[in-house]
Amino acid sequence: MTTLNALAAISVAYVLFLFAVAFVAERAARRGRGGWLSAPIIYTLSLSIYCTAWTFYGAVGSAVRGGLEYLTIYLGPSLVLIGWWWILRKLVRIGRAQRITSVADLISSRYGKSNLLGIGVTILAVVGTTPYIALQLQSVTLSVEVFANPQVSDVADDRLTAFWVAAGLAVFTVIFGTRNLDANERHHGVVMAIAVEAIVKLAALLAVGGFVVWGLSGGVGATLARIDASELGLWEMNGGRWVGLTFLSAAALLCLPRMFQVMVVENDSDAQLRMAAWAFPLYLMLMSLFIVPIAVVGLEVLPKGANPDLFVLTVPLAHGQQGLALLSFLGGFSSATSMVIVAAIALSTMVSNHIVMPIWLRLRAGSASVSGDVRHVVLLSRRLSIAGVLFLGYAYYALSGGGEALSVIGLVAFTGVAQVLPAMLGGLFWRGATRMGALAGLSVGFALWLYTLYLPSFGQGTVLPMALFSEGPFGIGWLRPQALFGIDGLDPLMHAVFWSMTFNSVVFFLVSLISFPSPLERLQGAQFVNVQIGGGSARSWSGGLAQSEDLMVMSQRILGAPEAQALFLREARKQGISGHLPDPTPDFLEILERELSGSVGAATAHAMLGQIVAGQAVSVADLMAVADETAQMMEHSARLEEQRSELTRTARQLREANDKLTRLSAQKDAFLSQISHELRTPMTSIRAFSEILRDAEGLASVDRIKYASIIHDEAIRLTRLLDDLLDLSVLENGQVSLNLREGKLTDTLDRAVAAALADDGGLRLDIFRDPRSEAIWLNTDIDRLSQVFINLISNARKYCDAAVPRLQIRVGEAEGRTVIDFVDNGSGIAPEQQDLIFEKFARVSDQKAGGAGLGLAISRQIMTRLGGNLSYLPGQAGAAFRVTLPEARALAAQ
Amino acid sequence: MSGHVLLIEDEPNIIEAIGFILSRDGWRVDTHSNGVDAVDVVRAKAPDVVILDVMLPGRSGYDILRDLRNDPVTQTLPILMLTARGQSKDREMAERAGVSRFMTKPFSNAEVLDAVRALKAS
């Protein structure tokens, strides 16, 4: 009898052997000497992970319980591979072209890279696969138990075994499943190890079968006779269940995450698939060849009540065939481990890509710019996901207690993952399939599967209450989980398959019809449905599959709706078509490509058109060309834009400078002309009278004195003019230094009035003031302010044309600042001249006065320098000027 | 030589100076100090020579000159123009308007007297 320790040693040795195989293969692939790893036979053998411990052990059990029904599990995949290999080919090509990494990725990519769908399928896959992993762990512990003394086995030991198996598998998977993160998610080491395991399990099953037929039964004929005699042949065949199970297993081949992993992700040529199309059904046939003989003989030679799921082990053991039993054990062990490893890789890829990474990226939004950083995180997340998946499997095993018959768990899982089928096939063959449709179909299918099969599979009354099964939820009979819509008496599995798949497909179809796909979905849909079959020339289009409407949608986005519509209409007319959509003839496509090139560049236009017309995947070379082109265009346009704005800026500056110069030049001319006039006029008098005094003899002394006085006055006038000019120049250049000091407004006004009225000149002016309001302290250049007041008072004195000239000086407040208004009772200043009077040399026409016309200009400059203001105040009785005092300097009197 | 001069000028000191110079030489001098009705005054007084300032209250000397030249009666009337704005473009403007003689202030008394005499003789 093989001891448990020996068994453990053999298992460990076997696992180490697998490590070695995987390591060698991995190293060969890394050194570029792994060409043989892509051999179609290895690919075919790797597909054998379809045959898990469930098929290895469970098929015999199934045969005992359900007759030939177990064959359906082999029939489904065989039918798909032989009859529908073109579906697989399409799947594999899309997988390669789009660099698909998992089922979830496939669905998500097809429906506009929807992460929600990715998450949904991932959850479905995890929920559906966890029991399956538990099943493998269970089968290993059961088989170990067979070698131990069945009577003394206890649950704790089983759990320990399962735990170590799970841990060991986790280590193996982490080491070989997350070595690299290359663009193609291929694992040469793992695939090679699985191929080896495929041979081991086939050899084991064939050996046990050979032993049963030729060693126990005495040849083929005798075996057939025994089968005829046994009860197995009598069991009736349920047609509906056969069809259902065949369908389920066919769907499982396409949808199971681990099958997708080996079949699509690990695939690298059509040749691999061509061989698998005939070799894998052959493998399955060999696997199933001896199931019935083993079952029949097992029933005969073993005591009643022996677990038929373990006949493969117990029959050789019962006949003392220790070596054969060990081989059989290793076959079962291989089946379990290969399934668990690949499933863990597939699930961890999904969990990591669709759940962990999006969350991580969102949490660290913006800081994930270093690629090495991300790679590290991805690897870590994969490794943790692998450990998590295996732990889930172990936890499920430990909690469920492993009581259920193996094959039942398997079928429940099959039905779960089969929910992906409508979205997958619809996505491959129907352009109208939409994200909303896929989401709705999947949700409904998943929910029904949970309700009618998954939760009930824990047993009535465990998760769902007993009453639910007999009465329905809230007493609604037609909602009973195993008799929906009152259809009673159906096999629970078939019931669940029927309703979940029906609702899934119908909802998927209907929602797809009523929802509208996004542009990205359309593009992806076109790529998936029209995936390139065969070669085709690179630059010319054959428009067989092109959809004018898609072209229109794309063109509108690029060219703008009116232009695109006009182009399409024009081309449609040219083709003699009455509608808006021309046929996608090669000519039209050439024209369209040229048009699009004008907007987005040739490479981009070709790639975009290629995606829609030929369903071509964009190659890396295409993308590089697009990127180059885009970069060049962007650089070029950025440069142009920069130059353009610089030119605009320069032109504006030049124009402004020119305007300013012109204005300055005109001002200078006018100013010089004015100066000239103001200087020459007194000079003229001086020169004329000085010549008269010099030349005229016998001039009366009265006249002589008068003329000398004129010369004197004009000289003074000239001096004053020059003073004013210098003053104004200093003020305008801002070179004036202010002499700030404190003083009372009323004193300042007193002095100004006195100064303005000092020289009599025969002009009189009555001034009215309110001393109380003038009790304000100032802190400013008092002398300059006084100069302004003097100017205003003298102006009133000179220009007020009233019969009795009066000037009122009012102190008040406007907009929070102290203002002093000087209002006389003359006729005022005409509105059109009110702005003019502050200009240099401005003098209201028809008025004759001694000044040069600089007074107000100087006064305004002074007020500006002081931080206040001088303005004309319209709407008063006569001429009115407002002096606004500087804000901070006006302090209220105490 | 003597005759009748109309002096159109607004600056009182200059009126006084020119008036004094011409009177002493035997000219009869009329003065007018407003631009607005200067043309009418010229027609009414019909002087032998007109002395015209450019910057007059109410109307520019150039406009007055142009009006006089457009009137057949005063078309050939000798007109001496005086201006305190001594830029060359002022002279050009006056010549285009048909001035007989153009002088820039300040002038010498002899110069004015010679000019008036020459204009009267032509």
Tab-separated table of N, CA and C in Angstrom, chain A residues 80-163:
chain	number	residue	atom	x	y	z
A	80	VAL	N	-18.096	22.136	-32.078
A	80	VAL	CA	-17.615	23.499	-32.338
A	80	VAL	C	-16.331	23.458	-33.152
A	81	LEU	N	-15.399	22.592	-32.727
A	81	LEU	CA	-14.096	22.560	-33.393
A	81	LEU	C	-14.194	22.042	-34.819
A	82	ILE	N	-15.047	21.067	-35.039
A	82	ILE	CA	-15.136	20.497	-36.376
A	82	ILE	C	-16.058	21.328	-37.256
A	83	GLY	N	-17.248	21.608	-36.719
A	83	GLY	CA	-18.249	22.262	-37.554
A	83	GLY	C	-18.153	23.776	-37.579
A	84	TRP	N	-17.776	24.353	-36.464
A	84	TRP	CA	-17.807	25.819	-36.386
A	84	TRP	C	-16.419	26.408	-36.195
A	85	TRP	N	-15.440	25.714	-36.743
A	85	TRP	CA	-14.081	26.204	-36.508
A	85	TRP	C	-13.889	27.614	-37.042
A	86	TRP	N	-14.736	28.018	-37.988
A	86	TRP	CA	-14.600	29.383	-38.523
A	86	TRP	C	-14.976	30.434	-37.494
A	87	ILE	N	-15.878	30.051	-36.563
A	87	ILE	CA	-16.159	30.993	-35.457
A	87	ILE	C	-14.902	31.166	-34.628
A	88	LEU	N	-14.240	30.027	-34.355
A	88	LEU	CA	-13.014	30.089	-33.565
A	88	LEU	C	-11.943	30.892	-34.300
A	89	ARG	N	-11.884	30.664	-35.629
A	89	ARG	CA	-10.864	31.371	-36.383
A	89	ARG	C	-11.063	32.886	-36.259
A	90	LYS	N	-12.335	33.275	-36.375
A	90	LYS	CA	-12.630	34.703	-36.261
A	90	LYS	C	-12.244	35.225	-34.869
A	91	LEU	N	-12.618	34.426	-33.880
A	91	LEU	CA	-12.322	34.800	-32.494
A	91	LEU	C	-10.817	34.961	-32.297
A	92	VAL	N	-10.082	33.984	-32.811
A	92	VAL	CA	-8.633	33.973	-32.642
A	92	VAL	C	-7.995	35.147	-33.370
A	93	ARG	N	-8.524	35.433	-34.561
A	93	ARG	CA	-7.950	36.557	-35.317
A	93	ARG	C	-8.218	37.886	-34.631
A	94	ILE	N	-9.441	38.027	-34.150
A	94	ILE	CA	-9.753	39.272	-33.434
A	94	ILE	C	-8.860	39.384	-32.203
A	95	GLY	N	-8.715	38.251	-31.523
A	95	GLY	CA	-7.874	38.235	-30.328
A	95	GLY	C	-6.466	38.703	-30.633
A	96	ARG	N	-5.924	38.199	-31.757
A	96	ARG	CA	-4.556	38.599	-32.114
A	96	ARG	C	-4.506	40.061	-32.534
A	97	ALA	N	-5.478	40.441	-33.399
A	97	ALA	CA	-5.462	41.795	-33.952
A	97	ALA	C	-5.659	42.844	-32.864
A	98	GLN	N	-6.562	42.547	-31.940
A	98	GLN	CA	-6.902	43.552	-30.923
A	98	GLN	C	-6.123	43.366	-29.635
A	99	ARG	N	-5.244	42.393	-29.627
A	99	ARG	CA	-4.468	42.088	-28.423
A	99	ARG	C	-5.385	41.882	-27.233
A	100	ILE	N	-6.338	40.985	-27.445
A	100	ILE	CA	-7.304	40.685	-26.388
A	100	ILE	C	-6.630	39.846	-25.318
A	101	THR	N	-6.896	40.166	-24.057
A	101	THR	CA	-6.227	39.445	-22.980
A	101	THR	C	-7.158	38.501	-22.221
A	102	SER	N	-8.459	38.639	-22.404
A	102	SER	CA	-9.376	37.762	-21.667
A	102	SER	C	-10.774	37.888	-22.260
A	103	VAL	N	-11.694	37.041	-21.776
A	103	VAL	CA	-13.083	37.141	-22.234
A	103	VAL	C	-13.634	38.519	-21.906
A	104	ALA	N	-13.336	38.960	-20.689
A	104	ALA	CA	-13.848	40.269	-20.264
A	104	ALA	C	-13.324	41.358	-21.193
A	105	ASP	N	-12.055	41.239	-21.545
A	105	ASP	CA	-11.442	42.216	-22.436
A	105	ASP	C	-12.113	42.182	-23.809
A	106	LEU	N	-12.416	40.967	-24.273
A	106	LEU	CA	-13.063	40.823	-25.580
A	106	LEU	C	-14.405	41.556	-25.595
A	107	ILE	N	-15.219	41.278	-24.595
A	107	ILE	CA	-16.546	41.899	-24.545
A	107	ILE	C	-16.419	43.412	-24.367
A	108	SER	N	-15.551	43.790	-23.456
A	108	SER	CA	-15.363	45.220	-23.200
A	108	SER	C	-14.874	45.944	-24.460
A	109	SER	N	-13.899	45.354	-25.161
A	109	SER	CA	-13.363	45.985	-26.375
A	109	SER	C	-14.427	46.118	-27.451
A	110	ARG	N	-15.160	45.037	-27.626
A	110	ARG	CA	-16.135	45.029	-28.707
A	110	ARG	C	-17.172	46.135	-28.501
A	111	TYR	N	-17.572	46.324	-27.243
A	111	TYR	CA	-18.629	47.302	-26.993
A	111	TYR	C	-18.033	48.620	-26.523
A	112	GLY	N	-17.167	49.179	-27.379
A	112	GLY	CA	-16.654	50.521	-27.130
A	112	GLY	C	-15.766	50.625	-25.914
A	113	LYS	N	-14.984	49.569	-25.620
A	113	LYS	CA	-14.048	49.569	-24.496
A	113	LYS	C	-14.769	49.943	-23.205
A	114	SER	N	-15.921	49.335	-23.025
A	114	SER	CA	-16.704	49.645	-21.835
A	114	SER	C	-16.127	48.943	-20.629
A	115	ASN	N	-15.737	49.725	-19.641
A	115	ASN	CA	-15.158	49.102	-18.459
A	115	ASN	C	-16.225	48.443	-17.611
A	116	LEU	N	-17.435	48.985	-17.662
A	116	LEU	CA	-18.537	48.413	-16.899
A	116	LEU	C	-18.769	46.971	-17.330
A	117	LEU	N	-18.783	46.743	-18.661
A	117	LEU	CA	-18.961	45.385	-19.175
A	117	LEU	C	-17.797	44.510	-18.731
A	118	GLY	N	-16.586	45.077	-18.772
A	118	GLY	CA	-15.408	44.318	-18.361
A	118	GLY	C	-15.554	43.848	-16.926
A	119	ILE	N	-16.002	44.762	-16.083
A	119	ILE	CA	-16.189	44.414	-14.670
A	119	ILE	C	-17.263	43.340	-14.528
A	120	GLY	N	-18.367	43.524	-15.262
A	120	GLY	CA	-19.483	42.567	-15.189
A	120	GLY	C	-19.033	41.166	-15.563
A	121	VAL	N	-18.351	41.052	-16.698
A	121	VAL	CA	-17.919	39.728	-17.149
A	121	VAL	C	-16.905	39.149	-16.168
A	122	THR	N	-16.048	40.020	-15.628
A	122	THR	CA	-15.054	39.547	-14.660
A	122	THR	C	-15.735	38.943	-13.431
A	123	ILE	N	-16.720	39.664	-12.926
A	123	ILE	CA	-17.427	39.152	-11.746
A	123	ILE	C	-18.110	37.823	-12.071
A	124	LEU	N	-18.771	37.803	-13.230
A	124	LEU	CA	-19.431	36.572	-13.663
A	124	LEU	C	-18.426	35.426	-13.720
A	125	ALA	N	-17.258	35.722	-14.293
A	125	ALA	CA	-16.238	34.687	-14.451
A	125	ALA	C	-15.738	34.209	-13.092
A	126	VAL	N	-15.525	35.160	-12.181
A	126	VAL	CA	-15.023	34.773	-10.864
A	126	VAL	C	-16.060	33.933	-10.131
A	127	VAL	N	-17.322	34.416	-10.170
A	127	VAL	CA	-18.384	33.675	-9.482
A	127	VAL	C	-18.543	32.290	-10.100
A	128	GLY	N	-18.447	32.229	-11.431
A	128	GLY	CA	-18.651	30.949	-12.108
A	128	GLY	C	-17.466	30.010	-11.960
A	129	THR	N	-16.287	30.545	-11.776
A	129	THR	CA	-15.096	29.684	-11.770
A	129	THR	C	-14.708	29.227	-10.371
A	130	THR	N	-15.040	30.060	-9.376
A	130	THR	CA	-14.642	29.698	-8.011
A	130	THR	C	-15.093	28.281	-7.612
A	131	PRO	N	-16.378	27.917	-7.804
A	131	PRO	CA	-16.773	26.546	-7.451
A	131	PRO	C	-15.967	25.505	-8.208
A	132	TYR	N	-15.600	25.877	-9.420
A	132	TYR	CA	-14.880	24.952	-10.278
A	132	TYR	C	-13.486	24.691	-9.731
A	133	ILE	N	-12.869	25.775	-9.222
A	133	ILE	CA	-11.551	25.598	-8.599
A	133	ILE	C	-11.691	24.763	-7.338
A	134	ALA	N	-12.764	25.073	-6.572
A	134	ALA	CA	-13.029	24.283	-5.372
A	134	ALA	C	-13.156	22.803	-5.733
A	135	LEU	N	-13.804	22.570	-6.862
A	135	LEU	CA	-14.013	21.206	-7.338
A	135	LEU	C	-12.679	20.496	-7.578
A	136	GLN	N	-11.732	21.198	-8.162
A	136	GLN	CA	-10.424	20.593	-8.427
A	136	GLN	C	-9.721	20.255	-7.114
A	137	LEU	N	-9.813	21.205	-6.170
A	137	LEU	CA	-9.183	20.947	-4.872
A	137	LEU	C	-9.819	19.728	-4.211
A	138	GLN	N	-11.141	19.679	-4.338
A	138	GLN	CA	-11.879	18.562	-3.740
A	138	GLN	C	-11.442	17.239	-4.361
A	139	SER	N	-11.295	17.242	-5.694
A	139	SER	CA	-10.947	15.998	-6.358
A	139	SER	C	-9.558	15.531	-5.932
A	140	VAL	N	-8.664	16.483	-5.732
A	140	VAL	CA	-7.326	16.093	-5.295
A	140	VAL	C	-7.392	15.491	-3.893
A	141	THR	N	-8.118	16.153	-3.007
A	141	THR	CA	-8.196	15.620	-1.633
A	141	THR	C	-8.896	14.266	-1.613
A	142	LEU	N	-9.947	14.116	-2.430
A	142	LEU	CA	-10.646	12.830	-2.486
A	142	LEU	C	-9.696	11.738	-2.951
A	143	SER	N	-8.895	12.086	-3.976
A	143	SER	CA	-8.015	11.047	-4.500
A	143	SER	C	-6.916	10.699	-3.504
A	144	VAL	N	-6.486	11.708	-2.759
A	144	VAL	CA	-5.486	11.416	-1.714
A	144	VAL	C	-6.094	10.501	-0.669
A	145	GLU	N	-7.345	10.816	-0.341
A	145	GLU	CA	-8.067	10.053	0.675
A	145	GLU	C	-8.153	8.565	0.323
A	146	VAL	N	-8.291	8.311	-0.990
A	146	VAL	CA	-8.410	6.928	-1.439
A	146	VAL	C	-7.167	6.129	-1.031
A	147	PHE	N	-6.028	6.819	-1.120
A	147	PHE	CA	-4.792	6.125	-0.782
A	147	PHE	C	-4.623	6.000	0.720
A	148	ALA	N	-5.138	6.986	1.428
A	148	ALA	CA	-5.074	6.880	2.886
A	148	ALA	C	-6.132	5.865	3.322
A	149	ASN	N	-6.200	5.612	4.567
A	149	ASN	CA	-7.228	4.709	5.063
A	149	ASN	C	-8.551	5.458	5.104
A	150	PRO	N	-9.493	5.097	4.251
A	150	PRO	CA	-10.735	5.862	4.158
A	150	PRO	C	-11.425	5.985	5.508
A	151	GLN	N	-11.248	4.986	6.363
A	151	GLN	CA	-11.998	4.993	7.618
A	151	GLN	C	-11.500	6.077	8.584
A	152	VAL	N	-10.203	6.389	8.529
A	152	VAL	CA	-9.691	7.317	9.533
A	152	VAL	C	-9.510	8.736	8.991
A	153	SER	N	-9.891	8.917	7.765
A	153	SER	CA	-9.734	10.272	7.224
A	153	SER	C	-10.629	11.237	7.980
A	154	ASP	N	-10.169	12.415	8.223
A	154	ASP	CA	-11.083	13.398	8.815
A	154	ASP	C	-11.037	14.703	8.036
A	155	VAL	N	-12.045	15.497	8.296
A	155	VAL	CA	-12.248	16.706	7.499
A	155	VAL	C	-11.048	17.648	7.601
A	156	ALA	N	-10.475	17.766	8.803
A	156	ALA	CA	-9.353	18.694	8.995
A	156	ALA	C	-8.191	18.330	8.081
A	157	ASP	N	-7.915	17.007	7.961
A	157	ASP	CA	-6.825	16.570	7.082
A	157	ASP	C	-7.105	16.953	5.643
A	158	ASP	N	-8.349	16.739	5.219
A	158	ASP	CA	-8.732	17.072	3.846
A	158	ASP	C	-8.478	18.545	3.570
A	159	ARG	N	-8.881	19.347	4.532
A	159	ARG	CA	-8.729	20.789	4.332
A	159	ARG	C	-7.264	21.158	4.238
A	160	LEU	N	-6.464	20.498	5.069
A	160	LEU	CA	-5.040	20.785	5.050
A	160	LEU	C	-4.463	20.443	3.671
A	161	THR	N	-4.848	19.259	3.161
A	161	THR	CA	-4.385	18.850	1.842
A	161	THR	C	-4.782	19.905	0.809
A	162	ALA	N	-6.050	20.256	0.842
A	162	ALA	CA	-6.564	21.234	-0.128
A	162	ALA	C	-5.807	22.542	-0.012
A	163	PHE	N	-5.517	22.934	1.230
A	163	PHE	CA	-4.823	24.194	1.425
A	163	PHE	C	-3.429	24.165	0.810
